[in-house]
Tab-separated table of C-alpha atoms in Angstrom:
chain	number	residue	atom	x	y	z
A	16	UNK	CA	-148.133	-165.043	-51.535
A	17	UNK	CA	-148.821	-165.786	-47.913
A	18	UNK	CA	-151.378	-167.355	-45.603
A	19	UNK	CA	-154.631	-165.476	-45.149
A	20	UNK	CA	-154.379	-165.922	-41.384
A	21	UNK	CA	-151.943	-164.941	-38.678
A	22	UNK	CA	-152.610	-168.063	-36.588
A	23	UNK	CA	-153.403	-171.669	-37.354
A	24	UNK	CA	-156.386	-172.149	-35.077
A	25	UNK	CA	-158.252	-174.610	-37.222
A	26	UNK	CA	-158.906	-175.716	-40.773
A	27	UNK	CA	-162.274	-173.933	-40.547
A	28	UNK	CA	-160.471	-170.575	-40.673
A	29	UNK	CA	-158.401	-171.460	-43.768
A	30	UNK	CA	-159.253	-170.925	-47.416
A	31	UNK	CA	-158.403	-173.622	-50.006
A	32	UNK	CA	-155.476	-171.525	-51.252
A	33	UNK	CA	-153.926	-171.617	-47.751
A	34	UNK	CA	-154.192	-175.392	-47.643
A	35	UNK	CA	-152.655	-175.679	-51.099
A	36	UNK	CA	-149.802	-173.376	-50.062
A	37	UNK	CA	-149.082	-175.363	-46.896
A	38	UNK	CA	-149.108	-178.696	-48.737
A	39	UNK	CA	-146.881	-177.381	-51.553
A	40	UNK	CA	-144.406	-175.890	-49.081
A	41	UNK	CA	-144.410	-179.174	-47.146
A	42	UNK	CA	-143.355	-180.988	-50.334
A	43	UNK	CA	-140.195	-178.850	-50.426
A	44	UNK	CA	-139.539	-179.466	-46.733
A	45	UNK	CA	-139.935	-183.204	-47.239
A	46	UNK	CA	-137.054	-182.996	-49.719
A	47	UNK	CA	-134.999	-181.104	-47.108
A	48	UNK	CA	-135.588	-183.996	-44.707
A	49	UNK	CA	-133.968	-186.431	-47.176
A	50	UNK	CA	-130.715	-184.451	-47.293
A	51	UNK	CA	-127.528	-185.427	-45.457
A	52	UNK	CA	-128.011	-182.342	-43.245
A	53	UNK	CA	-131.729	-182.214	-42.530
A	54	UNK	CA	-131.784	-178.673	-41.306
A	55	UNK	CA	-132.309	-175.206	-42.761
A	56	UNK	CA	-131.622	-171.855	-41.102
A	57	UNK	CA	-134.992	-170.253	-41.970
A	58	UNK	CA	-136.242	-169.566	-38.434
A	59	UNK	CA	-132.878	-168.844	-36.837
A	60	UNK	CA	-134.211	-165.793	-35.016
A	61	UNK	CA	-137.559	-167.247	-33.936
A	62	UNK	CA	-138.361	-168.616	-30.478
A	63	UNK	CA	-141.241	-171.046	-30.137
A	64	UNK	CA	-142.878	-172.383	-26.985
A	65	UNK	CA	-144.580	-175.757	-27.057
A	66	UNK	CA	-147.381	-175.444	-24.561
A	67	UNK	CA	-148.886	-178.848	-23.822
A	68	UNK	CA	-151.747	-178.962	-21.354
A	69	UNK	CA	-152.612	-182.449	-22.531
A	70	UNK	CA	-150.566	-185.577	-23.139
A	71	UNK	CA	-148.985	-186.148	-26.513
A	72	UNK	CA	-146.236	-188.234	-28.067
A	73	UNK	CA	-146.335	-187.827	-31.826
A	74	UNK	CA	-147.575	-184.267	-32.119
A	75	UNK	CA	-145.180	-182.944	-29.533
A	76	UNK	CA	-142.104	-184.708	-30.886
A	77	UNK	CA	-143.129	-183.821	-34.409
A	78	UNK	CA	-143.501	-180.111	-33.624
A	79	UNK	CA	-140.256	-180.073	-31.699
A	80	UNK	CA	-138.394	-181.757	-34.544
A	81	UNK	CA	-139.976	-179.417	-37.083
A	82	UNK	CA	-138.845	-176.415	-35.026
A	83	UNK	CA	-135.317	-177.768	-34.649
A	84	UNK	CA	-135.059	-178.597	-38.356
A	85	UNK	CA	-135.960	-174.957	-39.044
A	86	UNK	CA	-133.275	-173.773	-36.577
A	87	UNK	CA	-135.813	-172.128	-34.265
A	88	UNK	CA	-135.154	-171.939	-30.527
A	89	UNK	CA	-137.650	-173.990	-28.575
A	90	UNK	CA	-138.915	-174.255	-25.052
A	91	UNK	CA	-141.184	-176.992	-23.818
A	92	UNK	CA	-143.884	-176.576	-21.296
A	93	UNK	CA	-146.173	-179.225	-19.913
A	94	UNK	CA	-148.936	-178.495	-17.450
A	95	UNK	CA	-147.865	-181.236	-15.071
A	96	UNK	CA	-144.968	-180.038	-12.951
A	97	UNK	CA	-145.635	-176.364	-13.743
A	98	UNK	CA	-147.259	-173.524	-11.819
A	99	UNK	CA	-150.579	-174.487	-13.372
A	100	UNK	CA	-150.999	-176.775	-10.378
A	101	UNK	CA	-150.567	-173.705	-8.160
A	102	UNK	CA	-153.570	-172.116	-9.822
A	103	UNK	CA	-152.047	-169.894	-12.517
A	104	UNK	CA	-154.482	-169.126	-15.344
A	105	UNK	CA	-153.785	-169.950	-18.988
A	106	UNK	CA	-153.510	-166.285	-19.950
A	107	UNK	CA	-151.130	-165.491	-17.091
A	108	UNK	CA	-148.928	-168.456	-17.921
A	109	UNK	CA	-148.712	-167.480	-21.586
A	110	UNK	CA	-148.156	-163.771	-20.917
A	111	UNK	CA	-145.322	-164.665	-18.552
A	112	UNK	CA	-143.709	-166.839	-21.179
A	113	UNK	CA	-144.180	-164.190	-23.873
A	114	UNK	CA	-142.573	-161.505	-21.723
A	115	UNK	CA	-139.381	-163.515	-22.169
A	116	UNK	CA	-139.521	-162.655	-25.912
A	117	UNK	CA	-141.174	-165.687	-27.436
A	118	UNK	CA	-142.541	-165.337	-30.965
A	119	UNK	CA	-144.835	-168.293	-31.485
A	120	UNK	CA	-146.967	-170.564	-29.362
A	121	UNK	CA	-147.766	-174.157	-30.268
A	122	UNK	CA	-150.500	-175.274	-27.929
A	123	UNK	CA	-152.560	-178.275	-27.011
A	124	UNK	CA	-155.371	-177.940	-24.518
A	125	UNK	CA	-158.241	-180.112	-23.354
A	126	UNK	CA	-160.672	-177.184	-23.600
A	127	UNK	CA	-162.147	-176.584	-27.052
A	128	UNK	CA	-161.469	-173.011	-28.130
A	129	UNK	CA	-158.512	-172.412	-25.791
A	130	UNK	CA	-156.208	-171.298	-28.655
A	131	UNK	CA	-158.952	-169.029	-30.048
A	132	UNK	CA	-159.249	-167.371	-26.649
A	133	UNK	CA	-155.502	-166.917	-26.482
A	134	UNK	CA	-155.351	-165.495	-30.016
A	135	UNK	CA	-157.656	-162.663	-28.915
A	136	UNK	CA	-155.424	-161.662	-26.033
A	137	UNK	CA	-151.801	-162.133	-27.047
A	138	UNK	CA	-149.715	-160.758	-29.914
A	139	UNK	CA	-147.783	-163.964	-30.749
A	140	UNK	CA	-148.743	-166.352	-33.553
A	141	UNK	CA	-150.578	-169.432	-32.315
A	142	UNK	CA	-150.590	-172.915	-33.767
A	143	UNK	CA	-153.315	-175.187	-32.492
A	144	UNK	CA	-151.924	-178.651	-31.761
A	145	UNK	CA	-155.311	-179.965	-30.695
A	146	UNK	CA	-158.020	-178.316	-28.593
A	147	UNK	CA	-160.527	-180.573	-26.819
A	148	UNK	CA	-163.000	-182.030	-29.274
A	149	UNK	CA	-162.728	-179.096	-31.671
A	150	UNK	CA	-159.813	-179.252	-34.116
A	151	UNK	CA	-156.361	-180.692	-34.730
A	152	UNK	CA	-155.419	-178.822	-37.898
A	153	UNK	CA	-151.863	-180.068	-38.433
A	154	UNK	CA	-153.091	-183.666	-38.238
A	155	UNK	CA	-155.635	-183.001	-40.982
A	156	UNK	CA	-152.960	-181.286	-43.067
A	157	UNK	CA	-150.551	-184.203	-42.749
A	158	UNK	CA	-153.367	-186.649	-43.528
A	159	UNK	CA	-154.155	-184.651	-46.656
A	160	UNK	CA	-150.471	-184.484	-47.565
A	161	UNK	CA	-150.172	-188.275	-47.186
A	162	UNK	CA	-153.271	-188.923	-49.297
A	163	UNK	CA	-152.058	-186.502	-51.960
A	164	UNK	CA	-148.687	-188.208	-51.996
A	165	UNK	CA	-150.344	-191.608	-52.550
A	166	UNK	CA	-153.195	-190.662	-54.889
A	167	UNK	CA	-151.849	-187.501	-56.540
A	168	UNK	CA	-154.811	-185.341	-55.577
A	169	UNK	CA	-157.628	-184.999	-53.055
A	170	UNK	CA	-160.223	-183.853	-55.525
A	171	UNK	CA	-162.888	-186.449	-56.155
A	172	UNK	CA	-161.229	-189.042	-53.904
A	173	UNK	CA	-163.437	-190.983	-51.548
A	174	UNK	CA	-162.345	-190.765	-47.947
A	175	UNK	CA	-164.115	-192.635	-45.150
A	176	UNK	CA	-163.502	-191.437	-41.605
A	177	UNK	CA	-164.276	-194.376	-39.373
A	178	UNK	CA	-164.901	-194.629	-35.644
A	179	UNK	CA	-165.382	-192.157	-32.824
A	180	UNK	CA	-166.515	-189.148	-34.865
A	181	UNK	CA	-168.192	-187.411	-31.947
A	182	UNK	CA	-165.143	-186.987	-29.743
A	183	UNK	CA	-162.516	-186.653	-32.436
A	184	UNK	CA	-160.865	-183.347	-33.251
A	185	UNK	CA	-159.014	-185.189	-36.009
A	186	UNK	CA	-162.366	-186.056	-37.598
A	187	UNK	CA	-163.584	-182.456	-37.511
A	188	UNK	CA	-160.379	-180.993	-38.967
A	189	UNK	CA	-160.327	-183.689	-41.643
A	190	UNK	CA	-163.939	-182.985	-42.547
A	191	UNK	CA	-163.315	-179.267	-43.018
A	192	UNK	CA	-160.178	-179.873	-45.011
A	193	UNK	CA	-161.429	-182.634	-47.283
A	194	UNK	CA	-164.609	-180.744	-48.119
A	195	UNK	CA	-162.618	-177.577	-48.880
A	196	UNK	CA	-160.306	-179.508	-51.180
A	197	UNK	CA	-163.112	-181.191	-53.087
A	198	UNK	CA	-162.894	-184.745	-51.760
A	199	UNK	CA	-165.928	-186.927	-51.165
A	200	UNK	CA	-166.300	-187.695	-47.485
A	201	UNK	CA	-168.114	-190.355	-45.507
A	202	UNK	CA	-168.269	-190.783	-41.758
A	203	UNK	CA	-168.780	-194.320	-40.521
A	204	UNK	CA	-169.202	-195.871	-37.105
A	205	UNK	CA	-171.817	-196.784	-34.548
A	206	UNK	CA	-174.814	-194.392	-34.433
A	207	UNK	CA	-173.963	-193.489	-30.848
A	208	UNK	CA	-170.598	-192.072	-31.920
A	209	UNK	CA	-171.831	-190.058	-34.919
A	210	UNK	CA	-173.692	-186.832	-34.116
A	211	UNK	CA	-177.098	-186.687	-35.833
A	212	UNK	CA	-176.411	-183.258	-37.360
A	213	UNK	CA	-173.420	-184.584	-39.323
A	214	UNK	CA	-175.223	-185.011	-42.622
A	215	UNK	CA	-176.778	-181.533	-42.720
A	216	UNK	CA	-173.874	-179.669	-41.153
A	217	UNK	CA	-171.138	-181.060	-43.377
A	218	UNK	CA	-172.930	-182.506	-46.383
A	219	UNK	CA	-171.240	-185.873	-45.921
A	220	UNK	CA	-172.382	-189.454	-46.299
A	221	UNK	CA	-173.160	-191.282	-43.078
A	222	UNK	CA	-172.780	-195.054	-42.922
A	223	UNK	CA	-173.342	-197.368	-39.991
A	224	UNK	CA	-172.106	-200.496	-41.724
A	225	UNK	CA	-168.333	-200.867	-41.838
A	226	UNK	CA	-168.293	-203.305	-44.760
A	227	UNK	CA	-170.326	-200.887	-46.914
A	228	UNK	CA	-168.079	-197.993	-45.958
A	229	UNK	CA	-164.994	-199.934	-47.012
A	230	UNK	CA	-166.563	-200.930	-50.313
A	231	UNK	CA	-167.243	-197.261	-51.079
A	232	UNK	CA	-163.948	-195.615	-50.131
A	233	UNK	CA	-160.434	-195.170	-51.586
A	234	UNK	CA	-158.995	-194.289	-48.197
A	235	UNK	CA	-160.072	-195.441	-44.729
A	236	UNK	CA	-158.980	-193.050	-42.003
A	237	UNK	CA	-159.560	-195.003	-38.798
A	238	UNK	CA	-159.877	-193.052	-35.565
A	239	UNK	CA	-159.037	-193.993	-32.022
A	240	UNK	CA	-161.816	-194.695	-29.558
A	241	UNK	CA	-161.359	-191.811	-27.139
A	242	UNK	CA	-162.255	-193.410	-23.851
A	243	UNK	CA	-160.876	-190.437	-21.920
A	244	UNK	CA	-163.488	-188.135	-23.437
A	245	UNK	CA	-166.488	-190.451	-23.081
A	246	UNK	CA	-168.398	-190.020	-19.869
A	247	UNK	CA	-171.231	-192.332	-20.705
A	248	UNK	CA	-171.585	-195.773	-22.175
A	249	UNK	CA	-171.821	-195.367	-25.921
A	250	UNK	CA	-171.135	-198.990	-26.850
A	251	UNK	CA	-171.295	-202.059	-24.702
A	252	UNK	CA	-167.670	-203.145	-24.699
A	253	UNK	CA	-164.391	-202.677	-26.549
A	254	UNK	CA	-164.653	-206.297	-27.617
A	255	UNK	CA	-168.029	-205.716	-29.169
A	256	UNK	CA	-166.818	-202.525	-30.829
A	257	UNK	CA	-163.988	-204.498	-32.388
A	258	UNK	CA	-166.399	-207.140	-33.677
A	259	UNK	CA	-168.656	-204.591	-35.390
A	260	UNK	CA	-166.298	-201.723	-36.278
A	261	UNK	CA	-162.728	-202.957	-35.930
A	262	UNK	CA	-160.806	-202.956	-39.211
A	263	UNK	CA	-159.740	-206.547	-39.870
A	264	UNK	CA	-157.666	-208.166	-42.542
A	265	UNK	CA	-160.539	-210.468	-43.547
A	266	UNK	CA	-162.672	-207.390	-44.345
A	267	UNK	CA	-159.974	-205.841	-46.512
A	268	UNK	CA	-159.305	-209.135	-48.307
A	269	UNK	CA	-162.964	-209.348	-49.253
A	270	UNK	CA	-162.756	-206.068	-51.217
A	271	UNK	CA	-162.037	-206.127	-54.942
A	272	UNK	CA	-159.613	-203.200	-54.587
A	273	UNK	CA	-156.752	-202.162	-52.362
A	274	UNK	CA	-157.694	-199.247	-50.149
A	275	UNK	CA	-155.287	-197.100	-48.137
A	276	UNK	CA	-155.499	-197.435	-44.362
A	277	UNK	CA	-154.655	-194.447	-42.155
A	278	UNK	CA	-154.719	-193.806	-38.424
A	279	UNK	CA	-153.680	-190.646	-36.552
A	280	UNK	CA	-152.288	-192.642	-33.632
A	281	UNK	CA	-152.047	-193.750	-30.917
A	282	UNK	CA	-153.585	-197.042	-32.045
A	283	UNK	CA	-155.657	-199.178	-29.748
A	284	UNK	CA	-154.528	-202.425	-31.323
A	285	UNK	CA	-157.335	-204.935	-31.440
A	286	UNK	CA	-160.015	-202.297	-30.897
A	287	UNK	CA	-160.448	-200.027	-33.904
A	288	UNK	CA	-157.576	-201.538	-35.853
A	289	UNK	CA	-156.218	-205.101	-35.827
A	290	UNK	CA	-152.466	-205.540	-35.687
A	291	UNK	CA	-152.148	-207.337	-39.027
A	292	UNK	CA	-153.910	-204.398	-40.725
A	293	UNK	CA	-151.932	-201.730	-38.874
A	294	UNK	CA	-148.668	-203.371	-39.937
A	295	UNK	CA	-149.743	-204.270	-43.470
A	296	UNK	CA	-148.590	-202.831	-46.791
A	297	UNK	CA	-151.853	-200.966	-47.171
A	298	UNK	CA	-151.294	-198.999	-43.996
A	299	UNK	CA	-149.490	-195.663	-44.337
A	300	UNK	CA	-149.544	-194.896	-40.621
A	301	UNK	CA	-145.792	-194.453	-40.308
A	302	UNK	CA	-145.605	-192.379	-43.496
A	303	UNK	CA	-148.211	-190.101	-41.898
A	304	UNK	CA	-145.896	-189.610	-38.930
A	305	UNK	CA	-142.940	-188.958	-41.234
A	306	UNK	CA	-144.917	-186.408	-43.253
A	307	UNK	CA	-146.034	-184.726	-40.040
A	308	UNK	CA	-142.640	-183.114	-39.556
A	309	UNK	CA	-142.553	-181.643	-43.078
A	310	UNK	CA	-146.127	-180.352	-42.793
A	311	UNK	CA	-145.463	-178.719	-39.420
A	312	UNK	CA	-142.278	-177.148	-40.796
A	313	UNK	CA	-144.380	-175.646	-43.573
A	314	UNK	CA	-146.954	-174.269	-41.121
A	315	UNK	CA	-144.330	-172.707	-38.841
A	316	UNK	CA	-142.346	-171.330	-41.768
A	317	UNK	CA	-145.379	-169.730	-43.400
A	318	UNK	CA	-146.658	-168.230	-40.142
A	319	UNK	CA	-143.236	-166.884	-39.155
A	320	UNK	CA	-142.910	-165.442	-42.654
A	321	UNK	CA	-145.846	-163.167	-41.984
A	322	UNK	CA	-143.413	-161.169	-39.889
A	323	UNK	CA	-145.921	-160.170	-37.241
A	324	UNK	CA	-144.041	-161.481	-34.260
A	325	UNK	CA	-143.360	-159.101	-31.425
A	326	UNK	CA	-139.601	-158.928	-31.875
A	327	UNK	CA	-139.980	-157.095	-35.158
B	18	UNK	CA	-135.477	-149.247	-70.977
B	19	UNK	CA	-132.204	-150.236	-72.525
B	20	UNK	CA	-131.379	-153.590	-74.075
B	21	UNK	CA	-128.181	-155.075	-72.670
B	22	UNK	CA	-128.212	-158.380	-74.527
B	23	UNK	CA	-130.321	-159.363	-77.524
B	24	UNK	CA	-131.436	-162.908	-78.325
B	25	UNK	CA	-128.505	-163.441	-80.640
B	26	UNK	CA	-126.031	-162.102	-78.099
B	27	UNK	CA	-127.488	-164.317	-75.367
B	28	UNK	CA	-127.007	-167.355	-77.617
B	29	UNK	CA	-123.383	-166.455	-78.268
B	30	UNK	CA	-122.787	-165.728	-74.595
B	31	UNK	CA	-124.261	-169.071	-73.479
B	32	UNK	CA	-122.016	-170.846	-75.997
B	33	UNK	CA	-118.960	-168.969	-74.730
B	34	UNK	CA	-119.786	-169.668	-71.064
B	35	UNK	CA	-120.228	-173.359	-71.868
B	36	UNK	CA	-116.847	-173.486	-73.626
B	37	UNK	CA	-115.173	-171.696	-70.729
B	38	UNK	CA	-116.655	-174.130	-68.243
B	39	UNK	CA	-115.477	-177.077	-70.361
B	40	UNK	CA	-112.005	-175.540	-70.602
B	41	UNK	CA	-111.823	-175.318	-66.835
B	42	UNK	CA	-113.118	-178.831	-66.155
B	43	UNK	CA	-110.412	-181.307	-67.127
B	44	UNK	CA	-112.527	-184.208	-65.857
B	45	UNK	CA	-116.231	-183.741	-66.537
B	46	UNK	CA	-117.152	-186.808	-64.492
B	47	UNK	CA	-115.921	-184.885	-61.460
B	48	UNK	CA	-117.869	-181.737	-62.301
B	49	UNK	CA	-121.482	-180.794	-61.890
B	50	UNK	CA	-123.670	-177.868	-62.864
B	51	UNK	CA	-126.209	-176.616	-60.336
B	52	UNK	CA	-128.759	-173.986	-61.325
B	53	UNK	CA	-130.145	-171.716	-58.629
B	54	UNK	CA	-133.945	-171.596	-58.472
B	55	UNK	CA	-136.030	-170.005	-59.714
B	56	UNK	CA	-134.309	-167.904	-62.380
B	57	UNK	CA	-130.867	-169.421	-62.634
B	58	UNK	CA	-132.440	-172.612	-63.888
B	59	UNK	CA	-133.231	-171.104	-67.290
B	60	UNK	CA	-129.555	-170.315	-67.866
B	61	UNK	CA	-128.272	-173.611	-66.469
B	62	UNK	CA	-130.728	-175.510	-68.709
B	63	UNK	CA	-129.165	-173.773	-71.725
B	64	UNK	CA	-125.603	-174.326	-70.560
B	65	UNK	CA	-126.111	-178.008	-69.871
B	66	UNK	CA	-127.744	-178.456	-73.290
B	67	UNK	CA	-124.760	-176.722	-74.907
B	68	UNK	CA	-122.191	-178.748	-72.971
B	69	UNK	CA	-123.915	-181.997	-73.939
B	70	UNK	CA	-123.848	-180.842	-77.585
B	71	UNK	CA	-120.163	-179.952	-77.517
B	72	UNK	CA	-119.100	-182.998	-75.563
B	73	UNK	CA	-121.764	-185.698	-75.988
B	74	UNK	CA	-119.620	-188.527	-74.628
B	75	UNK	CA	-119.110	-187.021	-71.209
B	76	UNK	CA	-122.055	-187.050	-68.836
B	77	UNK	CA	-121.847	-184.030	-66.622
B	78	UNK	CA	-124.153	-184.177	-63.604
B	79	UNK	CA	-126.912	-181.566	-63.452
B	80	UNK	CA	-129.040	-180.412	-60.522
B	81	UNK	CA	-131.193	-177.518	-59.380
B	82	UNK	CA	-131.061	-175.894	-55.993
B	83	UNK	CA	-133.695	-173.838	-54.202
B	84	UNK	CA	-132.340	-171.483	-51.572
B	85	UNK	CA	-135.558	-170.018	-50.159
B	86	UNK	CA	-135.103	-171.593	-46.734
B	87	UNK	CA	-131.550	-170.251	-46.479
B	88	UNK	CA	-132.317	-166.597	-47.139
B	89	UNK	CA	-131.547	-164.031	-44.457
B	90	UNK	CA	-134.771	-162.091	-45.086
B	91	UNK	CA	-137.426	-164.746	-44.399
B	92	UNK	CA	-139.255	-162.568	-41.951
B	93	UNK	CA	-139.297	-159.458	-44.120
B	94	UNK	CA	-140.637	-161.101	-47.209
B	95	UNK	CA	-142.122	-164.547	-47.519
B	96	UNK	CA	-140.992	-166.384	-50.611
B	97	UNK	CA	-142.473	-169.537	-52.003
B	98	UNK	CA	-140.082	-172.440	-52.252
B	99	UNK	CA	-139.317	-174.217	-55.507
B	100	UNK	CA	-138.094	-177.695	-56.202
B	101	UNK	CA	-134.590	-178.781	-55.275
B	102	UNK	CA	-133.266	-181.755	-57.202
B	103	UNK	CA	-129.672	-182.828	-56.792
B	104	UNK	CA	-129.778	-186.533	-57.631
B	105	UNK	CA	-126.050	-187.152	-57.088
B	106	UNK	CA	-123.385	-186.659	-54.433
B	107	UNK	CA	-121.452	-183.393	-54.592
B	108	UNK	CA	-118.726	-184.836	-52.369
B	109	UNK	CA	-115.290	-183.950	-53.868
B	110	UNK	CA	-116.923	-182.595	-57.033
B	111	UNK	CA	-116.195	-179.363	-58.848
B	112	UNK	CA	-119.525	-177.553	-58.516
B	113	UNK	CA	-120.445	-174.754	-60.899
B	114	UNK	CA	-123.305	-172.674	-59.494
B	115	UNK	CA	-125.346	-170.899	-62.147
B	116	UNK	CA	-127.544	-167.836	-61.707
B	117	UNK	CA	-128.856	-165.148	-64.053
B	118	UNK	CA	-127.825	-161.927	-62.278
B	119	UNK	CA	-125.169	-161.351	-59.629
B	120	UNK	CA	-126.005	-158.236	-57.644
B	121	UNK	CA	-125.532	-157.946	-53.869
B	122	UNK	CA	-124.184	-161.491	-53.517
B	123	UNK	CA	-126.732	-162.440	-50.849
B	124	UNK	CA	-128.386	-165.074	-53.019
B	125	UNK	CA	-125.032	-166.720	-53.628
B	126	UNK	CA	-124.234	-166.611	-49.908
B	127	UNK	CA	-127.499	-168.485	-49.265
B	128	UNK	CA	-126.755	-170.874	-52.132
B	129	UNK	CA	-123.334	-171.702	-50.650
B	130	UNK	CA	-124.948	-172.477	-47.299
B	131	UNK	CA	-127.588	-174.634	-48.966
B	132	UNK	CA	-125.008	-176.399	-51.121
B	133	UNK	CA	-122.708	-177.267	-48.242
B	134	UNK	CA	-125.582	-179.067	-46.528
B	135	UNK	CA	-125.366	-181.616	-49.342
B	136	UNK	CA	-121.702	-182.450	-48.743
B	137	UNK	CA	-118.193	-181.138	-49.163
B	138	UNK	CA	-117.378	-180.230	-52.757
B	139	UNK	CA	-113.752	-180.028	-53.891
B	140	UNK	CA	-114.369	-176.602	-55.386
B	141	UNK	CA	-117.289	-174.261	-55.976
B	142	UNK	CA	-117.373	-171.844	-58.899
B	143	UNK	CA	-119.921	-169.270	-59.955
B	144	UNK	CA	-121.271	-168.616	-63.417
B	145	UNK	CA	-123.610	-165.678	-64.100
B	146	UNK	CA	-125.093	-164.131	-67.204
B	147	UNK	CA	-125.014	-160.557	-65.864
B	148	UNK	CA	-122.610	-159.216	-63.244
B	149	UNK	CA	-123.748	-155.893	-61.772
B	150	UNK	CA	-120.333	-154.645	-60.746
B	151	UNK	CA	-119.618	-152.468	-57.731
B	152	UNK	CA	-122.879	-153.319	-55.999
B	153	UNK	CA	-121.763	-156.218	-53.819
B	154	UNK	CA	-122.703	-156.383	-50.153
B	155	UNK	CA	-120.641	-159.520	-49.565
B	156	UNK	CA	-117.181	-160.578	-50.793
B	157	UNK	CA	-118.398	-162.804	-53.621
B	158	UNK	CA	-117.046	-162.760	-57.190
B	159	UNK	CA	-118.046	-164.754	-60.274
B	160	UNK	CA	-115.700	-167.101	-62.175
B	161	UNK	CA	-117.621	-167.033	-65.468
B	162	UNK	CA	-119.361	-163.845	-66.578
B	163	UNK	CA	-121.645	-163.304	-69.551
B	164	UNK	CA	-121.515	-159.537	-69.362
B	165	UNK	CA	-120.460	-157.054	-66.708
B	166	UNK	CA	-122.505	-153.918	-66.370
B	167	UNK	CA	-122.362	-150.802	-64.236
B	168	UNK	CA	-125.740	-149.840	-62.876
B	169	UNK	CA	-127.162	-147.773	-60.077
B	170	UNK	CA	-129.335	-149.035	-57.260
B	171	UNK	CA	-132.606	-147.650	-58.671
B	172	UNK	CA	-132.123	-149.557	-61.916
B	173	UNK	CA	-133.345	-153.108	-62.413
B	174	UNK	CA	-131.873	-155.793	-64.629
B	175	UNK	CA	-134.467	-158.076	-66.137
B	176	UNK	CA	-133.485	-161.311	-67.829
B	177	UNK	CA	-136.195	-162.797	-70.006
B	178	UNK	CA	-136.167	-166.338	-71.409
B	179	UNK	CA	-138.063	-167.736	-74.342
B	180	UNK	CA	-139.332	-170.629	-72.210
B	181	UNK	CA	-140.834	-168.244	-69.680
B	182	UNK	CA	-141.317	-164.720	-70.967
B	183	UNK	CA	-141.538	-165.634	-74.646
B	184	UNK	CA	-138.351	-163.806	-75.618
B	185	UNK	CA	-134.641	-164.065	-74.875
B	186	UNK	CA	-133.580	-160.625	-73.746
B	187	UNK	CA	-131.700	-158.774	-71.020
B	188	UNK	CA	-132.875	-155.234	-70.346
B	189	UNK	CA	-132.050	-152.466	-67.928
B	190	UNK	CA	-135.167	-150.854	-66.479
């Protein structure tokens, strides 16, 4: 049994069996991470480059840890301070790195589709660590892993994705994944941040009222307001956004059930999520980060196991 | 196809292996049985049941170990990992590794690597149902053997268990 794909470009390209395989493998890696020696020799002969054209804390550290825990050799590349500023193209940069016998590329880029472009032109396996406003597949996988860990299954569970749907690659990857795994999905937020085609394109519920969204869902996955990707005024102020769409303790206390609160990070405290909610018992934000390493280990392990790297 | 061990013989062999392990473990509280996933588990389940029958007062620790991530052939053939569950410390314990067939010794090499990541045992021993002699690729020998057989490389030894295949049987294919 192996993945149906050579790269992890997005959740869109995966079949449900792939997702199941990644999540099941991640369960075994999570156990590895509880051991006294949290390291296995599986990828001893694999070299991985982490190519980050965009800023990142969690994803980058998480990938790097995952690679180290698998005993892979790693090199880190960030666009700032590299020859990118001298005008080198993406393809040239990557081909130069690959000529030094690198097997896998983990990449983040601000242009949607950058990893897909690369996949057409280079022989190495590519893992998308976020491309523009397209996808962030490992985030969706770790979200799914965390939900499954809490609720046992994804099937039939009600997940509300709340906030900046339009600019969020996390939202898109989550939508693909949750629909493929049989969850019920709702997107909630201000009308200006939810594309009008959402309902038809993804067959999801759309809700503009936060209170109603919370009453409906088992899990609230709250997204960051992506100010860096917004080039027009889509809501009047952060303060007003917080008043209408910020997740507050008073809102959660009003519910007759305890829902799970998630956030992919980094949090804008006091904008989409209030501090007392982010740090509450209901929030599994730090578990998400913890699970991220196991999920990324699973992805790298399964892709390397396809044995299509150039050193072979 | 040739039957190496019948159901009755397997039963007797499991009983004998269990007695031999007990003989060699003066202090059961310092010993533990660890079955190697996926197929060693069937044998270790039987052995632990037998040991608990023979010596009900002593609680010998029991775990299962998956070695998928420690194999040296990850990139040739992808294997799906199974559960590892060692809910105790192996520090200074006498560990008895259990597997169904000992052939090249590569699985046991991986199991030793995996095991040592859990701590430093006082001693590690190996118990197998079938030892395919003269086919080792690494210097590894068993301490407890159900049956030794001589086989050639084109032959396959298949161990079936009631819990899995519906019938206890060891055959040479």
